[in-house]
Tab-separated table of C-alpha atoms in Angstrom:
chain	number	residue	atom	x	y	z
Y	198	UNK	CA	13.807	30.652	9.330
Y	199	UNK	CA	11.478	31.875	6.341
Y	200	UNK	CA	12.470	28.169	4.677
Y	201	UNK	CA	11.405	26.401	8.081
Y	202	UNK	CA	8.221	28.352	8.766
Y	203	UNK	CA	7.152	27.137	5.030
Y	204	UNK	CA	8.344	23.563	5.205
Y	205	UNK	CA	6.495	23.407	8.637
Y	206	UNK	CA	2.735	25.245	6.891
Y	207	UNK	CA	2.909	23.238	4.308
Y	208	UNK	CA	2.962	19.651	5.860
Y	209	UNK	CA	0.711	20.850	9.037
Y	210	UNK	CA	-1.777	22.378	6.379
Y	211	UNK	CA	-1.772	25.905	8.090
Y	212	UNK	CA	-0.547	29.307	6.828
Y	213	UNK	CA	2.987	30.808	7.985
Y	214	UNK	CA	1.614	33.164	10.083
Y	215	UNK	CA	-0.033	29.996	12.379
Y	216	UNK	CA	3.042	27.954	12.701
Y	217	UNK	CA	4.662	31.551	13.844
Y	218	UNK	CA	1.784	31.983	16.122
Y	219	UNK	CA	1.837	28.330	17.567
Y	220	UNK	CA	6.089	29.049	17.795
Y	221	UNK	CA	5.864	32.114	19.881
Y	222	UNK	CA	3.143	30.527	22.209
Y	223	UNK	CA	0.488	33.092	21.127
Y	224	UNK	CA	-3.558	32.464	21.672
Y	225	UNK	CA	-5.676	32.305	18.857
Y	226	UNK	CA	-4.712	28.543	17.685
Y	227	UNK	CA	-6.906	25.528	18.499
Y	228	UNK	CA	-5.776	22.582	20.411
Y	229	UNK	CA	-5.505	20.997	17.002
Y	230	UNK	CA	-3.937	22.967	15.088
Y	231	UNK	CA	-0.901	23.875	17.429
Y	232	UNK	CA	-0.557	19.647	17.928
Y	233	UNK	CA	-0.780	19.369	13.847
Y	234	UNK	CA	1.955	21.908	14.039
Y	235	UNK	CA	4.210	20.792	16.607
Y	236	UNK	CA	3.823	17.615	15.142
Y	237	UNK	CA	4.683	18.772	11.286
Y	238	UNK	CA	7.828	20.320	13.377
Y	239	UNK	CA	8.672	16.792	14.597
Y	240	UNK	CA	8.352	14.804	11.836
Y	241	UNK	CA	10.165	17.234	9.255
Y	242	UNK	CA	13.198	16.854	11.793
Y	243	UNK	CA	12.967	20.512	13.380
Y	244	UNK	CA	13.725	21.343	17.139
Y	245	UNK	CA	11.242	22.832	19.096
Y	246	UNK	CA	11.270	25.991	20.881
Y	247	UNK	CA	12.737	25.335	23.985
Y	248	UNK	CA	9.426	25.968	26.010
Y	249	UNK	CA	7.935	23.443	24.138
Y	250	UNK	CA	10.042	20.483	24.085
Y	251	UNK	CA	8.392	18.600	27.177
Y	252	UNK	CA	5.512	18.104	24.714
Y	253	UNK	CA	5.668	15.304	22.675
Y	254	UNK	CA	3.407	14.075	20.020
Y	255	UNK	CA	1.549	11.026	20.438
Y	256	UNK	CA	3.643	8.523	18.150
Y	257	UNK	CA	1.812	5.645	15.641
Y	258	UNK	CA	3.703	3.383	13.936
Y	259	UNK	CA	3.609	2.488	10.178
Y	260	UNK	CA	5.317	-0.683	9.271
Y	261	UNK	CA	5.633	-1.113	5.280
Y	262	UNK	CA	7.280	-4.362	3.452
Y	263	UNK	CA	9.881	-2.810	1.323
Y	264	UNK	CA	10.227	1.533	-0.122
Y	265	UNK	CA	11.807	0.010	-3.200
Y	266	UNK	CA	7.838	-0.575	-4.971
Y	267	UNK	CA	7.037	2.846	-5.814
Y	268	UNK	CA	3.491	1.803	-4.633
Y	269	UNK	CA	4.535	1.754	-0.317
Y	270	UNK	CA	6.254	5.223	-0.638
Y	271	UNK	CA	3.180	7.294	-1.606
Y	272	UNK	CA	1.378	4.995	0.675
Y	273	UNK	CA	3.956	6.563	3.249
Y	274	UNK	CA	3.568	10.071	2.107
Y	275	UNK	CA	-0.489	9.811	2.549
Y	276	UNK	CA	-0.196	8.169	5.541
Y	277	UNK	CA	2.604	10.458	7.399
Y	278	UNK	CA	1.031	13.589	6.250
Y	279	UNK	CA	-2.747	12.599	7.342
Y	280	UNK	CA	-1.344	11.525	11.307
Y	281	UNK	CA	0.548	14.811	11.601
Y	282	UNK	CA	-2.420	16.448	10.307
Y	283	UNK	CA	-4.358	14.729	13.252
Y	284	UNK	CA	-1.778	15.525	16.059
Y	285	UNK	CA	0.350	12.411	15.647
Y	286	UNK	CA	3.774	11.314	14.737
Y	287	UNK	CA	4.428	8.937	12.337
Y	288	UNK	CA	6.938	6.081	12.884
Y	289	UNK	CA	8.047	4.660	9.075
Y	290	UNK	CA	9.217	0.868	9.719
Y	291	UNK	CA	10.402	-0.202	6.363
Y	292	UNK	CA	11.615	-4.044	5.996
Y	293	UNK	CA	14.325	-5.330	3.255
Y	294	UNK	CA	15.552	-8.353	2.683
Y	295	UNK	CA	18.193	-9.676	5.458
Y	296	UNK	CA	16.656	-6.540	7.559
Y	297	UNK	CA	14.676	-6.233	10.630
Y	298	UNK	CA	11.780	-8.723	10.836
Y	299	UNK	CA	8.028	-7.042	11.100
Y	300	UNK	CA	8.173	-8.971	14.176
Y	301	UNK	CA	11.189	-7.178	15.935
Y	302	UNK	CA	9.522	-4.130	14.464
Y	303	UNK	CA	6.401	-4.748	16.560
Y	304	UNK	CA	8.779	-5.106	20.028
Y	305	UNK	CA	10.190	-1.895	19.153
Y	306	UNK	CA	7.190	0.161	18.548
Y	307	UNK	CA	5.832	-1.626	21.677
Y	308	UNK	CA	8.811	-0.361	23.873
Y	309	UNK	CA	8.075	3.174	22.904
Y	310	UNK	CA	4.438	3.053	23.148
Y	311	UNK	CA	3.064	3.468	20.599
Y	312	UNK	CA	-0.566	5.031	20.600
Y	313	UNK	CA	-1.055	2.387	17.169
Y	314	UNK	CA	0.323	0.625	14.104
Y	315	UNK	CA	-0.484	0.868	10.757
Y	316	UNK	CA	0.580	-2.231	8.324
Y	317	UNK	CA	0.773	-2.552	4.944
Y	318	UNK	CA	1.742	-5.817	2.973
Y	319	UNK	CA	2.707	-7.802	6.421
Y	320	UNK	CA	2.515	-10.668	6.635
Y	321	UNK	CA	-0.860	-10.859	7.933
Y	322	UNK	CA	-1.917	-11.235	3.834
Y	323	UNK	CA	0.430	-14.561	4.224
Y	324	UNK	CA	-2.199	-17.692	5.682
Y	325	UNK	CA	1.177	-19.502	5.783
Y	326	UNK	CA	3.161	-17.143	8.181
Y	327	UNK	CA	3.737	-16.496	11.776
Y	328	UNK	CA	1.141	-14.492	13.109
Y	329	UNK	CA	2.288	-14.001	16.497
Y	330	UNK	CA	3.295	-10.779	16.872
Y	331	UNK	CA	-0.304	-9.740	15.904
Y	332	UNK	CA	-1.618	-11.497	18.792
Y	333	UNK	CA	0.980	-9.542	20.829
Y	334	UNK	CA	-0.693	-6.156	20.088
Y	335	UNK	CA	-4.404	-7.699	20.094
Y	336	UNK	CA	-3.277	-8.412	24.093
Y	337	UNK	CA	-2.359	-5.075	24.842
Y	338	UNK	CA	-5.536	-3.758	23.164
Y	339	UNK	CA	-3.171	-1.501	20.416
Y	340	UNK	CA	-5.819	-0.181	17.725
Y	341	UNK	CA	-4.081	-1.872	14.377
Y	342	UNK	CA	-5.634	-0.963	11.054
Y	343	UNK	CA	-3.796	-3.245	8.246
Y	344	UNK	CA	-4.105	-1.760	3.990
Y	345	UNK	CA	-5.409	-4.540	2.062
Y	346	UNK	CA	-6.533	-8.123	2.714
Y	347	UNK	CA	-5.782	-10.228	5.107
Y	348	UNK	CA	-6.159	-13.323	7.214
Y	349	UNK	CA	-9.707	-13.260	9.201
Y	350	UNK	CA	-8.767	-14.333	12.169
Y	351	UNK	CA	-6.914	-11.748	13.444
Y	352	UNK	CA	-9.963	-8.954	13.410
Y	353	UNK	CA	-7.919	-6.286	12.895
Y	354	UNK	CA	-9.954	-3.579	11.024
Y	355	UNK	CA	-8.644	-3.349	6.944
Y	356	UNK	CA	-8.874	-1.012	4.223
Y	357	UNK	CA	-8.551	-2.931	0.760
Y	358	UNK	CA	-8.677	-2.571	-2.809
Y	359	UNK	CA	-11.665	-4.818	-4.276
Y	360	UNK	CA	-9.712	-7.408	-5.817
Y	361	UNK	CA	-12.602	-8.918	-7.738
Y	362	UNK	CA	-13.601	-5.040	-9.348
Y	363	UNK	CA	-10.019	-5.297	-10.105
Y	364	UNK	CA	-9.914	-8.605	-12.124
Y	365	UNK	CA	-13.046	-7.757	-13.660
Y	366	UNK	CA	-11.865	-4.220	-15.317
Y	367	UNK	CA	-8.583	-6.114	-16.184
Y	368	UNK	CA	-10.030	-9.089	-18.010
Y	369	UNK	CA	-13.326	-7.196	-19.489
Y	370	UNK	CA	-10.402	-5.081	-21.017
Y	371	UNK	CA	-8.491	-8.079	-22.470
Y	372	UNK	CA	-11.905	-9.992	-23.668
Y	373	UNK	CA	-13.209	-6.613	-25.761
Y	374	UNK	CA	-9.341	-6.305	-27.469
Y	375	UNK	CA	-10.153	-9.888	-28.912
Y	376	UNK	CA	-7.885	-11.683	-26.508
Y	377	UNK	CA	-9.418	-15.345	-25.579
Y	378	UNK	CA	-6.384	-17.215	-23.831
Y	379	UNK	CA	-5.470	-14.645	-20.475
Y	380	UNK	CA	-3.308	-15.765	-17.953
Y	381	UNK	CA	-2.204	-14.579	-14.512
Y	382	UNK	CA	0.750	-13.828	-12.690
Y	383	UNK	CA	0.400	-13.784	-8.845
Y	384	UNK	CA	1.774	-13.962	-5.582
Y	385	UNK	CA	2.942	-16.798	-3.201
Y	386	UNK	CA	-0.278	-19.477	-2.949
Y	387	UNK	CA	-0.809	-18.231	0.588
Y	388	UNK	CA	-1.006	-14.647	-0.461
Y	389	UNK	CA	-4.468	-13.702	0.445
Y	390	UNK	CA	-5.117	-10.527	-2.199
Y	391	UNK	CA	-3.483	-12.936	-5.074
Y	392	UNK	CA	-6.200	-15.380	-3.869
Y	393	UNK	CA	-8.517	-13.195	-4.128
Y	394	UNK	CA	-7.599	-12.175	-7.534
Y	395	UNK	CA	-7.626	-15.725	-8.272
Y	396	UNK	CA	-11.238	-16.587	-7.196
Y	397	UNK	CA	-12.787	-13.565	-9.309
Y	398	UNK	CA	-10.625	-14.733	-12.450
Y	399	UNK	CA	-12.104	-18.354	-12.210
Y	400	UNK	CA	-15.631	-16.618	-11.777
Y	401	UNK	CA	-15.303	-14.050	-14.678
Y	402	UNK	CA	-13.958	-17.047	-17.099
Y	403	UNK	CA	-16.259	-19.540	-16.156
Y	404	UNK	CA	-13.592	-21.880	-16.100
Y	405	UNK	CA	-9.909	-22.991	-14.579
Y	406	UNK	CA	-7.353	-19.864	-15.026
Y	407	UNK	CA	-3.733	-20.146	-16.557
Y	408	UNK	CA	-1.971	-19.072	-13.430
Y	409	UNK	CA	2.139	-19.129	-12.257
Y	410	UNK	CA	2.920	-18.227	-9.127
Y	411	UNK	CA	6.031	-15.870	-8.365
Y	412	UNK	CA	7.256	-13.730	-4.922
Y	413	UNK	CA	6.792	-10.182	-5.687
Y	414	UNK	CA	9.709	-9.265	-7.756
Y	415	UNK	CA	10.608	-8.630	-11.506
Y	416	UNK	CA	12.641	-11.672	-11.829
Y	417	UNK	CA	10.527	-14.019	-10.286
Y	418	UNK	CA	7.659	-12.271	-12.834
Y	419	UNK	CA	9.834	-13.059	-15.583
Y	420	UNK	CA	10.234	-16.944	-14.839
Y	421	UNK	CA	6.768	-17.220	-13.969
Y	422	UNK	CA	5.325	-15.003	-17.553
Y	423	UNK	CA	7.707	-17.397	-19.800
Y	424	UNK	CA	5.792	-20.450	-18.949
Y	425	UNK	CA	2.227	-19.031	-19.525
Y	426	UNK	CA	3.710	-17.633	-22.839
Y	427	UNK	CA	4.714	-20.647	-23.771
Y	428	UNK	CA	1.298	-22.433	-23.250
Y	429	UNK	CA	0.123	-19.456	-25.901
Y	430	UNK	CA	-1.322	-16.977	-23.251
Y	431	UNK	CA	-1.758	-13.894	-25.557
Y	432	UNK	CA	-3.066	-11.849	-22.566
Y	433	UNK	CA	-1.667	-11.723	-18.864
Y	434	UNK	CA	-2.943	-9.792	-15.664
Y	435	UNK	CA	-0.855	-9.147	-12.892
Y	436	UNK	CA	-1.367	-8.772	-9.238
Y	437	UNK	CA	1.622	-6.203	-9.179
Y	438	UNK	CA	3.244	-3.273	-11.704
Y	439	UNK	CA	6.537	-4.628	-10.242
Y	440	UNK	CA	5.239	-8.424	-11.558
Y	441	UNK	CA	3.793	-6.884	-14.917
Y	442	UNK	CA	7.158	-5.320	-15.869
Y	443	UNK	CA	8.821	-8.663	-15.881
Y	444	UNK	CA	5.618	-10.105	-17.735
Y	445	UNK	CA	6.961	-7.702	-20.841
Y	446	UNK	CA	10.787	-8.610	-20.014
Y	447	UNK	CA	9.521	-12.314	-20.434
Y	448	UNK	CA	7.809	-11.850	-23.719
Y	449	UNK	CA	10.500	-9.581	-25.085
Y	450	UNK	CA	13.441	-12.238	-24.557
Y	451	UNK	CA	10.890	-15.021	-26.257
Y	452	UNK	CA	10.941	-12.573	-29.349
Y	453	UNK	CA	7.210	-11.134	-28.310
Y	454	UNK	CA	6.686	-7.300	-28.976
Y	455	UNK	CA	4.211	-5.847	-26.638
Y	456	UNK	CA	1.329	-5.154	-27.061
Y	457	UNK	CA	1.452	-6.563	-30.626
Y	458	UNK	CA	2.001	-10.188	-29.938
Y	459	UNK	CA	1.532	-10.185	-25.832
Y	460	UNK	CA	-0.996	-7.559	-23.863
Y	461	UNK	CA	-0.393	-7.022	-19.984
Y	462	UNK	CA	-2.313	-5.632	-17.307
Y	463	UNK	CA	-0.890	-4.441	-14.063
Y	464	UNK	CA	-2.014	-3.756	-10.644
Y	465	UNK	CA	-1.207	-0.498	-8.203
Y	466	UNK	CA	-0.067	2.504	-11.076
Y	467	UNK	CA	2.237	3.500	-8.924
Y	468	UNK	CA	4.856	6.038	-9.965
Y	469	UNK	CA	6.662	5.941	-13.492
Y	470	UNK	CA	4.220	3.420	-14.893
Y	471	UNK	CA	3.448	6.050	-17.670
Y	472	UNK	CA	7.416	6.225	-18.384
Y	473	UNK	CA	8.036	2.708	-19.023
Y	474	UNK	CA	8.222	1.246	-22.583
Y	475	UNK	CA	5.431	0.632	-22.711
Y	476	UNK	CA	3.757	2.954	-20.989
Y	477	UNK	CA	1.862	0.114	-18.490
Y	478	UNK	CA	-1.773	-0.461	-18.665
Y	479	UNK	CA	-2.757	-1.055	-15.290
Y	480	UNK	CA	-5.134	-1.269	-12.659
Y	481	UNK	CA	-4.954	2.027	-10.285
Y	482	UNK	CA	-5.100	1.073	-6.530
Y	483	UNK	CA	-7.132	5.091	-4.717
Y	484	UNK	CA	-4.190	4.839	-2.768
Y	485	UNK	CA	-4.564	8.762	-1.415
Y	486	UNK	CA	-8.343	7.453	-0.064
Y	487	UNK	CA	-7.353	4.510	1.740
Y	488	UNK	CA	-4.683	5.810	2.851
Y	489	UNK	CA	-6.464	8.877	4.687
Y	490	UNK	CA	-9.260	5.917	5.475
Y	491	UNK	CA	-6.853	3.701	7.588
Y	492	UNK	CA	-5.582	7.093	9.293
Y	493	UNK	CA	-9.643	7.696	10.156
Y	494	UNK	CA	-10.132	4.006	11.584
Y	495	UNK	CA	-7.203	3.967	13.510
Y	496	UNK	CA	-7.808	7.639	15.057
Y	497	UNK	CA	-11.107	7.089	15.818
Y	498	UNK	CA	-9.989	3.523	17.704
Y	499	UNK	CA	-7.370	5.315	19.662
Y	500	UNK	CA	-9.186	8.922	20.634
Y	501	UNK	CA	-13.102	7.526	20.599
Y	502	UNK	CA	-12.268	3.728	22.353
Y	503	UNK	CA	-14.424	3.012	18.892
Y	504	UNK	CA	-13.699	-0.929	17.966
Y	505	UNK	CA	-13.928	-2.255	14.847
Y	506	UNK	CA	-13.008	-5.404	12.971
Y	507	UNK	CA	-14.637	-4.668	9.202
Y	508	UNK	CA	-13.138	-4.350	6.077
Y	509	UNK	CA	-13.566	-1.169	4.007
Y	510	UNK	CA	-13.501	-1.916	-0.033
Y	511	UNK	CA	-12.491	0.717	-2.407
Y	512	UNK	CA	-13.254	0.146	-5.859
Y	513	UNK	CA	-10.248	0.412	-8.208
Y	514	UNK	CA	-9.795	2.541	-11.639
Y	515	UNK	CA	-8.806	0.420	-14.991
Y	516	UNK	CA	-6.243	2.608	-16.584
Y	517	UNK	CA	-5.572	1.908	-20.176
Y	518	UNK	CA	-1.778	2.763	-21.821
Y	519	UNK	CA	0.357	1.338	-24.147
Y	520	UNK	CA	0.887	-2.403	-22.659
Y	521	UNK	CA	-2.356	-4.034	-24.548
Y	522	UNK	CA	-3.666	-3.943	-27.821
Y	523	UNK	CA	-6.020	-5.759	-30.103
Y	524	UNK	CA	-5.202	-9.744	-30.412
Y	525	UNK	CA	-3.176	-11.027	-33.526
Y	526	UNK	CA	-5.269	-12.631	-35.694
């Protein structure tokens, strides 16, 4: 019981003694504090006290594209902890490959009401993909918030990383270590962020950019990192970690050490970067702040009636580790 009341405080951000208090159905909580805690109760997997099981917690969904990049998980953990926080419970929709579609995901959350949805890397950053099941939730007036860019026309409120800040810090970095030919590695063509990424590249270079394009995975980033090498790109920025790590796999089965011969930049420092071989010099997405920021819009859409159909930017942080160095002479 001592382990539960603790569990419970510590993801409803309330002392022991509250959750006890809320438990027994004593006064001296606020409305919001004995939902935060009834919520925490839910969402850690804890029955209620038998009085209080009528009571349910208003449910929002948060549909992610995959828990294998390190990066959607703490997204996850900001985003699950912030609802309960705020009297909701979350609903973690993960997609994998041969899985559930985001689509069927969307009926589901539908059929059980869902007060809203959060998305993250759907495929509303995809100009080239269905966009249906968007519309479906735009008719029944669900507030949506999606994390990072995505295609205008839906108006869905978004919370993004500035892409351009990003590419900026990355290649300013590159440029002062000496490095004058700097390629890129980024997503599908129709991936809106990697576009974005592109546009800023072509602006800070003043001219065309040496770009492959790969899906979002190591091998892909491997392929795709061999052919700029082998145009004599001594510099490559990524538009993923996951993509960078197969950027140094590339250049280490062409013979390249890194960072001697080959620098390269990723994007998101999500977990372990620091632990790789290199340790990854990357470009950190304030994950924790949009993530509490997407909670906000979407709370104040479903408790005020507030609309909104902006896009919040969040400037990025240019960490540099052990994947770029000076430029061979």
């Amino acid at each position: 019981m001592t382990k539960r009341l603790a569990e419970v405080a510590k993801k409803a951000g309330v002392s022991e003694a509250t959750v006890s208090r809320v438990l027994n159905g004593r006064s001296g909580v606020s409305e919001a504090t004995r939902t935060s805690v009834l919520t925490a109760l839910d969402v850690l997997g804890y029955e209620r006290p038998t009085k209080l099981r009528g009571e349910r917690a208003r449910l929002v969904g948060l549909v992610l594209p995959e828990l294998q990049n390190p990066i959607f998980p703490a997204l996850a953990e900001v985003v699950t902890s912030s609802l309960a926080q705020r009297g909701f419970t979350p609903a973690l929709c993960a997609r994998t490959i041969g899985g559930v579609p985001e689509s069927d995901y969307v009926e589901m959350l539908l059929d059980h009401q869902v007060s809203g949805v959060i998305f993250a890397g759907g495929s509303y950053a995809l100009a080239d993909a269905s966009h249906e099941h968007y519309l479906r939730l735009t008719e029944r007036g669900l507030p949506v918030v999606l994390v990072n860019a995505g295609v205008d026309e839906l108006g869905f409120p978004r919370v993004s990383t500035d892409d351009a800040v990003a590419v900026e810090q990355a290649y300013g970095h590159l440029r002062s270590l000496g490095h004058e030919r700097i390629g890129m590695v980024l997503g599908p063509e129709g991936h809106i962020p990697s576009r974005r990424k592109l546009l800023a590249m072509i602006q800070a270079a003043d001219t065309e950019a040496e770009v492959e394009r790969s899906s979002f995975s190591m091998e892909g980033a491997r392929v795709a990192a061999t052919k700029l090498l082998e145009r004599g790109v001594t510099g490559i920025i990524c538009a993923s970690d996951v993509l960078a790590l197969g950027a140094i796999r590339a250049a280490r089965r062409l013979g390249r050490a890194v960072p001697a011969d080959v620098s390269v930049v990723g994007f998101d420092d999500s977990a372990f970067m620091t632990c790789t071989d290199p340790p990854l010099t990357t470009v950190r997405q304030p994950i924790e702040t949009m993530g509490q920021a997407a909670v906000d819009l979407l709370v104040s859409q479903i408790d005020e009636a507030r609309e909104f159909s902006d896009e919040l930017l969040f400037e990025p942080e240019l960490v540099v580790r052990g994947s770029t160095g000076p430029a061979r002479k």
